[in-house]
Short mmCIF file of C-alpha atoms and ligand atoms in Angstrom, two decimals:
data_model
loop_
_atom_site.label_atom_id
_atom_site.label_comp_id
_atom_site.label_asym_id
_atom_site.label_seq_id
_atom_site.Cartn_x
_atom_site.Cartn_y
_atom_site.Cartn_z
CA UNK A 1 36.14 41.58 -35.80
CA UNK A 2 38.89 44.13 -35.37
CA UNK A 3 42.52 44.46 -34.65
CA UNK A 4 43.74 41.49 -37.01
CA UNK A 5 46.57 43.96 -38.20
CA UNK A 6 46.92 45.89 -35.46
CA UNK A 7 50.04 48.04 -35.22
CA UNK A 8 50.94 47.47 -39.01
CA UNK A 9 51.62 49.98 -41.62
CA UNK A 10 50.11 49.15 -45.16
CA UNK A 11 50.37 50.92 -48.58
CA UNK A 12 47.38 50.35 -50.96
CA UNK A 13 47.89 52.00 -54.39
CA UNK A 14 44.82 52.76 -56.38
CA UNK A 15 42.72 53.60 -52.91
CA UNK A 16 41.05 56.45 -53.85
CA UNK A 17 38.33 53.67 -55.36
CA UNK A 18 36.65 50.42 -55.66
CA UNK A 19 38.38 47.44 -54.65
CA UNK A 20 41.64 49.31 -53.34
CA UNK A 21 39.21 51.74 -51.48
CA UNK A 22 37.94 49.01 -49.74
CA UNK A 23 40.76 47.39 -48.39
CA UNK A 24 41.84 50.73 -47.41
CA UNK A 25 38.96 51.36 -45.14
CA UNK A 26 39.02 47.73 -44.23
CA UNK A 27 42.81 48.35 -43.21
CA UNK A 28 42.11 51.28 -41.19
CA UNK A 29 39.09 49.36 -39.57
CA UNK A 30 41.20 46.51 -38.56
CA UNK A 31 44.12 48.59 -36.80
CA UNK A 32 46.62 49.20 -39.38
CA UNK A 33 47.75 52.45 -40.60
CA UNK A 34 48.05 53.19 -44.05
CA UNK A 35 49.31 55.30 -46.75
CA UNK A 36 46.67 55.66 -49.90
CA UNK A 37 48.07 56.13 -53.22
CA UNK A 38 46.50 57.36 -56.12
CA UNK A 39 46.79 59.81 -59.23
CA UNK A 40 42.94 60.65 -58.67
CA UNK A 41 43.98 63.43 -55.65
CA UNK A 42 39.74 64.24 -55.20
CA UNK A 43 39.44 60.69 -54.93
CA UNK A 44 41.57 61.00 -52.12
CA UNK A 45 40.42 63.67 -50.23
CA UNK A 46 37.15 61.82 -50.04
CA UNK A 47 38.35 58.62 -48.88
CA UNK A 48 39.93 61.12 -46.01
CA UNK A 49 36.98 62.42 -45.73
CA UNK A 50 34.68 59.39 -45.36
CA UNK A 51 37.56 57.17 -43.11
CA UNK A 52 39.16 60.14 -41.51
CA UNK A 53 41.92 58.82 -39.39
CA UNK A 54 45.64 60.00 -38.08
CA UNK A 55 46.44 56.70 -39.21
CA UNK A 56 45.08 57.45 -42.63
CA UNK A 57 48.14 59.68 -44.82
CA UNK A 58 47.66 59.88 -49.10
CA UNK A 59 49.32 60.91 -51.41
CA UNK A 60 49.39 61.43 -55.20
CA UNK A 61 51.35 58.35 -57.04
CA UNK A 62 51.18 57.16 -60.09
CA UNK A 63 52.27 53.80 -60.00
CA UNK A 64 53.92 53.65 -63.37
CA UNK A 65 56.46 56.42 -62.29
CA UNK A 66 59.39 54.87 -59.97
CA UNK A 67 60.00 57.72 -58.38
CA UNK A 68 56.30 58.13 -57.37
CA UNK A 69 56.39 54.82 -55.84
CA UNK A 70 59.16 54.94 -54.00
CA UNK A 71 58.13 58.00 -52.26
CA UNK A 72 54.97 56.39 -51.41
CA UNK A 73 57.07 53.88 -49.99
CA UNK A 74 59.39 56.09 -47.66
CA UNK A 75 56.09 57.61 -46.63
CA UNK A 76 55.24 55.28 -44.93
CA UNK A 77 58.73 54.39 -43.04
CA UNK A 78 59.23 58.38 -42.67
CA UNK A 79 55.14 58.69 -41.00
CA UNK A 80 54.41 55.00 -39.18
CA UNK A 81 58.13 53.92 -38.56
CA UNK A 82 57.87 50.90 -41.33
CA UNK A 83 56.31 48.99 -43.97
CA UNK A 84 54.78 45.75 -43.24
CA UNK A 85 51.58 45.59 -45.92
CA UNK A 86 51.75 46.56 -49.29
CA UNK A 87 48.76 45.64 -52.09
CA UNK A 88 49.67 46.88 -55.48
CA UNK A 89 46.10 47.13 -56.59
CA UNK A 90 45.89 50.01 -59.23
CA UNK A 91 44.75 48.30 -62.30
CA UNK A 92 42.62 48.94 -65.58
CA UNK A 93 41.93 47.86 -68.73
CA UNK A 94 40.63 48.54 -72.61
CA UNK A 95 39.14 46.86 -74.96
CA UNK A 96 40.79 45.37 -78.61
CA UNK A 97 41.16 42.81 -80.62
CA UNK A 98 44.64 41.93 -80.92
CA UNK A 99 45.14 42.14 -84.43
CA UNK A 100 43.87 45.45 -84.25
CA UNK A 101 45.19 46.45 -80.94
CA UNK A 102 46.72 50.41 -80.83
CA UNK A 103 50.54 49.76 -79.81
CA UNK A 104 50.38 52.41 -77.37
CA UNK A 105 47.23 51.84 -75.52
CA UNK A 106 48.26 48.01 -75.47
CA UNK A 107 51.82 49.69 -73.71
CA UNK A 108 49.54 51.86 -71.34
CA UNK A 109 47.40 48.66 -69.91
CA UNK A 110 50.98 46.76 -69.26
CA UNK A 111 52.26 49.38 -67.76
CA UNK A 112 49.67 50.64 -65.09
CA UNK A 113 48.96 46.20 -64.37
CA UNK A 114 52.43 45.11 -65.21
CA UNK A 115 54.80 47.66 -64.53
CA UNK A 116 52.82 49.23 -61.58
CA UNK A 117 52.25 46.15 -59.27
CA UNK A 118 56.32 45.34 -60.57
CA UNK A 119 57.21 48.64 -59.30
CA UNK A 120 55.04 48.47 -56.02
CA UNK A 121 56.83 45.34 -55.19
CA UNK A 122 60.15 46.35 -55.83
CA UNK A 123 59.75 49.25 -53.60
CA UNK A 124 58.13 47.44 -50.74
CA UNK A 125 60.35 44.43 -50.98
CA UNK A 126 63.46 46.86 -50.69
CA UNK A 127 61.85 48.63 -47.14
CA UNK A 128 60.73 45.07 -45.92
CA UNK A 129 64.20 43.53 -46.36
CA UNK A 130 66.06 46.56 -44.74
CA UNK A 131 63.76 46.73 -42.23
CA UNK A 132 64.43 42.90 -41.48
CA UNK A 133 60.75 42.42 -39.84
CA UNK A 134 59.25 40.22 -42.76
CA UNK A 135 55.93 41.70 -44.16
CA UNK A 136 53.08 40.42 -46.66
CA UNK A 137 52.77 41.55 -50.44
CA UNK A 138 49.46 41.35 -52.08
CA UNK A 139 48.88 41.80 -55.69
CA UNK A 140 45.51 42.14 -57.24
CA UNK A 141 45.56 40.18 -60.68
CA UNK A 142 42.64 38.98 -61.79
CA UNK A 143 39.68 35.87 -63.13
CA UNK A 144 41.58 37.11 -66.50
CA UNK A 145 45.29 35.68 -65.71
CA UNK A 146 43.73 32.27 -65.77
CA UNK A 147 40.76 33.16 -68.06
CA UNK A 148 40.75 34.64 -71.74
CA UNK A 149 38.64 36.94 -72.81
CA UNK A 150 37.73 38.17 -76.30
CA UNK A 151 39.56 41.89 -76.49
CA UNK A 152 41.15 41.50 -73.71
CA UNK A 153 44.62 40.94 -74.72
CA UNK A 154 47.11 43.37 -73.21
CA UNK A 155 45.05 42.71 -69.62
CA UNK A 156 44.90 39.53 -69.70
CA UNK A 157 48.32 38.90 -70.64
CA UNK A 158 49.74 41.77 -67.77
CA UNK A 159 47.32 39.87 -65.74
CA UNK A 160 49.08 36.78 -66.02
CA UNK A 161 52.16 38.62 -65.67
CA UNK A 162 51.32 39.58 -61.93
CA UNK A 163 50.95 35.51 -61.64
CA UNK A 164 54.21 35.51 -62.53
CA UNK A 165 55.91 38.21 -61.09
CA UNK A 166 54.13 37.33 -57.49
CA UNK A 167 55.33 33.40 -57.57
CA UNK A 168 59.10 35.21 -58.42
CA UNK A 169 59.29 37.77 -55.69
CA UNK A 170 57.64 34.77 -53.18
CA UNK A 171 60.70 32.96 -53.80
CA UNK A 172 62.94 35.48 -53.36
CA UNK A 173 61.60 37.21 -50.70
CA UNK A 174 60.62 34.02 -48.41
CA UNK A 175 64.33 34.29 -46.78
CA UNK A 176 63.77 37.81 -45.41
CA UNK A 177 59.74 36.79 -43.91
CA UNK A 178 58.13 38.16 -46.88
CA UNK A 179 55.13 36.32 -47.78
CA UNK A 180 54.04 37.40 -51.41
CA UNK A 181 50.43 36.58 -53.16
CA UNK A 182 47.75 37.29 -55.35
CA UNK A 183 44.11 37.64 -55.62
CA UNK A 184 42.46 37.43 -58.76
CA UNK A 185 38.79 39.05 -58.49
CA UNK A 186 35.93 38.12 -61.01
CA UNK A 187 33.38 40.67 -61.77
CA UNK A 188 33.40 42.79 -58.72
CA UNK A 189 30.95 46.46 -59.07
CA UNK A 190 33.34 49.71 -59.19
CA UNK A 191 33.57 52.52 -61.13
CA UNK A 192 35.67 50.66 -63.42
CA UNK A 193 33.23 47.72 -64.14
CA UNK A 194 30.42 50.33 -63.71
CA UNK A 195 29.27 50.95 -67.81
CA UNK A 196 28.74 47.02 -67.91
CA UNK A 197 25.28 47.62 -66.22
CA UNK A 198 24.70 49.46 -69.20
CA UNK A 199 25.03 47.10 -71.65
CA UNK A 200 22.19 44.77 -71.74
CA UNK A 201 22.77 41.46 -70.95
CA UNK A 202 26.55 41.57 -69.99
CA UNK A 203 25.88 41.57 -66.02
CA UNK A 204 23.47 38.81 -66.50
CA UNK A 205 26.04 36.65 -68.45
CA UNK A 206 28.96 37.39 -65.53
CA UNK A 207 26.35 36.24 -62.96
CA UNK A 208 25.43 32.99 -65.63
CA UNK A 209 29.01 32.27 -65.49
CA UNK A 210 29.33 32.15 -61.64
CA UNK A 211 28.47 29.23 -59.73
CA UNK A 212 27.58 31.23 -56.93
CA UNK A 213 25.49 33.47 -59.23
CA UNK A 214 26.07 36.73 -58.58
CA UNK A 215 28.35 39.80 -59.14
CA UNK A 216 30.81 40.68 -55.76
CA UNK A 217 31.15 43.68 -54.12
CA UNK A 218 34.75 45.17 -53.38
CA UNK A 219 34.61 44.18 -49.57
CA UNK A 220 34.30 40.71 -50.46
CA UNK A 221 38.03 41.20 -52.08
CA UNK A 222 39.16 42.97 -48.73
CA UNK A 223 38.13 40.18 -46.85
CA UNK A 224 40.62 37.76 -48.64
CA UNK A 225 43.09 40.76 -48.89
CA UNK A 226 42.83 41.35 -45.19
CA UNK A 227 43.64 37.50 -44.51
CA UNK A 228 46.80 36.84 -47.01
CA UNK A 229 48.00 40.33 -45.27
CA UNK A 230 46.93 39.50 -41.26
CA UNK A 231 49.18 36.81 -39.93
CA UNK A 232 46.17 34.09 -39.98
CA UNK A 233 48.08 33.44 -43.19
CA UNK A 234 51.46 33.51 -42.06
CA UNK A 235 52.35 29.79 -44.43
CA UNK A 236 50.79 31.01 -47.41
CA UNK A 237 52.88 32.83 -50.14
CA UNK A 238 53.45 32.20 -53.72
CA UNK A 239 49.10 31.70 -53.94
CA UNK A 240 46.76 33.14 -55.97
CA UNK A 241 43.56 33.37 -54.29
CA UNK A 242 40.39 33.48 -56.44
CA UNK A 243 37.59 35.78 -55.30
CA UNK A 244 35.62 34.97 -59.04
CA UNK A 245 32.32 33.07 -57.77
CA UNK A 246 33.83 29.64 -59.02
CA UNK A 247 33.49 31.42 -62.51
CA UNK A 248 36.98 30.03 -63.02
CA UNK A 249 34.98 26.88 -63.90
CA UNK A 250 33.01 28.37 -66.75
CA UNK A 251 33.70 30.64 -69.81
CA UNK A 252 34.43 34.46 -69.63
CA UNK A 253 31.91 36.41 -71.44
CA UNK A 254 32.29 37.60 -74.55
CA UNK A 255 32.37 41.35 -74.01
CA UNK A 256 32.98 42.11 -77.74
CA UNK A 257 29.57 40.17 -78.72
CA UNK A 258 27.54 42.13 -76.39
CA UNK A 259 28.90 45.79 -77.41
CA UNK A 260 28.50 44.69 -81.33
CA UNK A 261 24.89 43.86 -80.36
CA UNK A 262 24.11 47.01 -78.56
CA UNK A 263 25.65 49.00 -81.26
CA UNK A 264 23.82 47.20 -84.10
CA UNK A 265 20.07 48.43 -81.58
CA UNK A 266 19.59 44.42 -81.38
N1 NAD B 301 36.23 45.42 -60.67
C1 NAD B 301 36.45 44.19 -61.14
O1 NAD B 301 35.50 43.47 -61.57
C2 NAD B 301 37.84 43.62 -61.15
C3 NAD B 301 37.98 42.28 -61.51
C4 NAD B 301 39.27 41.73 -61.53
C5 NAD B 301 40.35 42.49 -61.20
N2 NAD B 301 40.19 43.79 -60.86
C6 NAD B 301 41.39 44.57 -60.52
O2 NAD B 301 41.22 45.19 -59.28
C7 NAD B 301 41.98 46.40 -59.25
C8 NAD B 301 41.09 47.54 -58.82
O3 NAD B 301 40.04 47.67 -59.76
P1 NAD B 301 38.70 48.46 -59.46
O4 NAD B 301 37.61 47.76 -60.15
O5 NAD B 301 38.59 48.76 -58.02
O6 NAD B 301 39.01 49.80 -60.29
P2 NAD B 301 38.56 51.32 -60.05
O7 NAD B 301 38.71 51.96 -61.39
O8 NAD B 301 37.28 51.41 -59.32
O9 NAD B 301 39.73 51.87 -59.09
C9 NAD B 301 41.05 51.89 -59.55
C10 NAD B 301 41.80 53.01 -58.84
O10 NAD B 301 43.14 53.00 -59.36
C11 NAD B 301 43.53 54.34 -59.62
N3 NAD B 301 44.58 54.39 -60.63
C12 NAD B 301 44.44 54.26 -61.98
N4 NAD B 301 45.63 54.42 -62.58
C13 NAD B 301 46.54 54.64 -61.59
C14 NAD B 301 47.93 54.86 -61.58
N5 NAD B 301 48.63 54.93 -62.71
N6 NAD B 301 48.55 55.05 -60.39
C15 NAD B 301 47.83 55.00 -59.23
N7 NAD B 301 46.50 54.81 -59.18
C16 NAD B 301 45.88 54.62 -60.35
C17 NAD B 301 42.24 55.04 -60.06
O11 NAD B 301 42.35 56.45 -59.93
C18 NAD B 301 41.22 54.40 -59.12
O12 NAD B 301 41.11 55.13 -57.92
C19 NAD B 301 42.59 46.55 -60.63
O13 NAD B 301 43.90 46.05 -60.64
C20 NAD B 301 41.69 45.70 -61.50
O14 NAD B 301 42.35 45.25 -62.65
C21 NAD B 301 38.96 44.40 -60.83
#
């Protein structure tokens, strides 16, 4: 398979890693060009490294800061001539209960999965309408905007906000060719989900959870990512696509559970 995007230009934000690094390389793989955002700059250099291209170009961008994103943005019309892609993927999380939840580190998860993939959007929506050659938005959510979990507050609730803000933008964007959806991964292994193979127990209770059984790895996001952005999905906007393992039929772990048990040696 190659060439399904062909010709377009695509910014991923949080590429220099896991999920957003593989639909990066996926991109590139496929025929697109693409402009790689991230704050982690050595993360960068060794995506360049490992998917060298001339149709590879990154840059540091913090996806919280407007002016950062918007620069990303004209990077891409000032180096490939356009925007036609965009996945606002940078995303993290923490870990509180909400009556006990730090005010500021509950601000800082809404703001890199809320206000980042808002920001991303805006910025991309703006080149795609001037541009007047439609384009396709892609928004990693998450299993969590449909699915609580214990601790999880602030990212579940940004989360749901992407929901949201993606069914919004789809219906104001579908008059300039716009297509705008969302993916919502379940437990996929990255750097970020990386310390839950240290807790004994957790990974097992993910896979439990999953009809399929088993954990995914972050190509099997860029697959669906690839599709919502090639135009094999040119009647499909306002979705969220689940990439959880059916786990959306079960229970989310309870993360909280398993670190009180490891700390307590049991
Ligand atoms: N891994 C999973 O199991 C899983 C499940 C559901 C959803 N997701 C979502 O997928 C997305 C990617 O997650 P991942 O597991 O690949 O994470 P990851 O930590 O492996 O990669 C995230 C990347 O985002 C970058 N980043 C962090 N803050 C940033 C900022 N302010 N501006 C720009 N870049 C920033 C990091 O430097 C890193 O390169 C996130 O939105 C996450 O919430 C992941």
């Amino acid at each position: 398979m190659s060439g399904r995007i062909e010709g377009k230009t695509a910014l991923v934000t949080g590429a220099a890693a896991g999920i957003g690094q593989a639909v990066a390389t996926r991109f590139l793989a496929e025929g697109a060009s693409v402009v790689a955002a991230d704050i982690d700059e050595a993360g960068l250099s060794k995506l360049v490294a490992e998917a060298g291209s001339d149709r590879l170009v990154t840059t540091r961008c913090d996806v919280t800061n407007e002016d950062d994103v918007a620069a990303a943005v004209d990077l891409a019309v000032s180096r490939f001539g356009g925007l036609d892609i965009a996945v606002a993927n940078a995303g993290g999380g923490t870990s509180s209960e909400i009556a006990d939840h730090d005010f500021a580190e509950w601000r800082r998860v809404v703001d890199l999965c809320l206000h980042g993939v808002f920001l991303t959007v805006k910025h991309a929506s703006r080149a795609m309408r001037a541009a007047g050659r439609g384009g396709s938005i892609i928004n990693i959510a998450s299993l969590n905007a449909v699915q609580p979990g214990r601790g999880m507050g602030a990212y579940c609730a940004a989360k749901a906000g992407v929901v949201a803000l993606t069914e919004v933008s789809a219906l104001e964007m579908g008059r300039h060719g716009v297509r705008v959806n969302a993916v919502a991964p379940g437990l996929v292994r990255t750097s970020a989900t990386g310390p839950l193979w240290n807790i004994p127990g957790a990974v097992e209770e993910f896979v439990e959870n999953a009809p399929l059984g088993r954990f995914a790895e972050p190509a099997e996001v860029a697959n669906v990512v690839l599709f919502l952005a090639s135009d094999e999905a040119g009647y499909v906007s306002a979705s969220l696509y689940g990439v959880d393992g059916g786990a959306r039929t079960r229970r989310y772990p309870d993360m909280i559970a398993h670190v009180e048990r490891l700390m307590s040696g049991g």
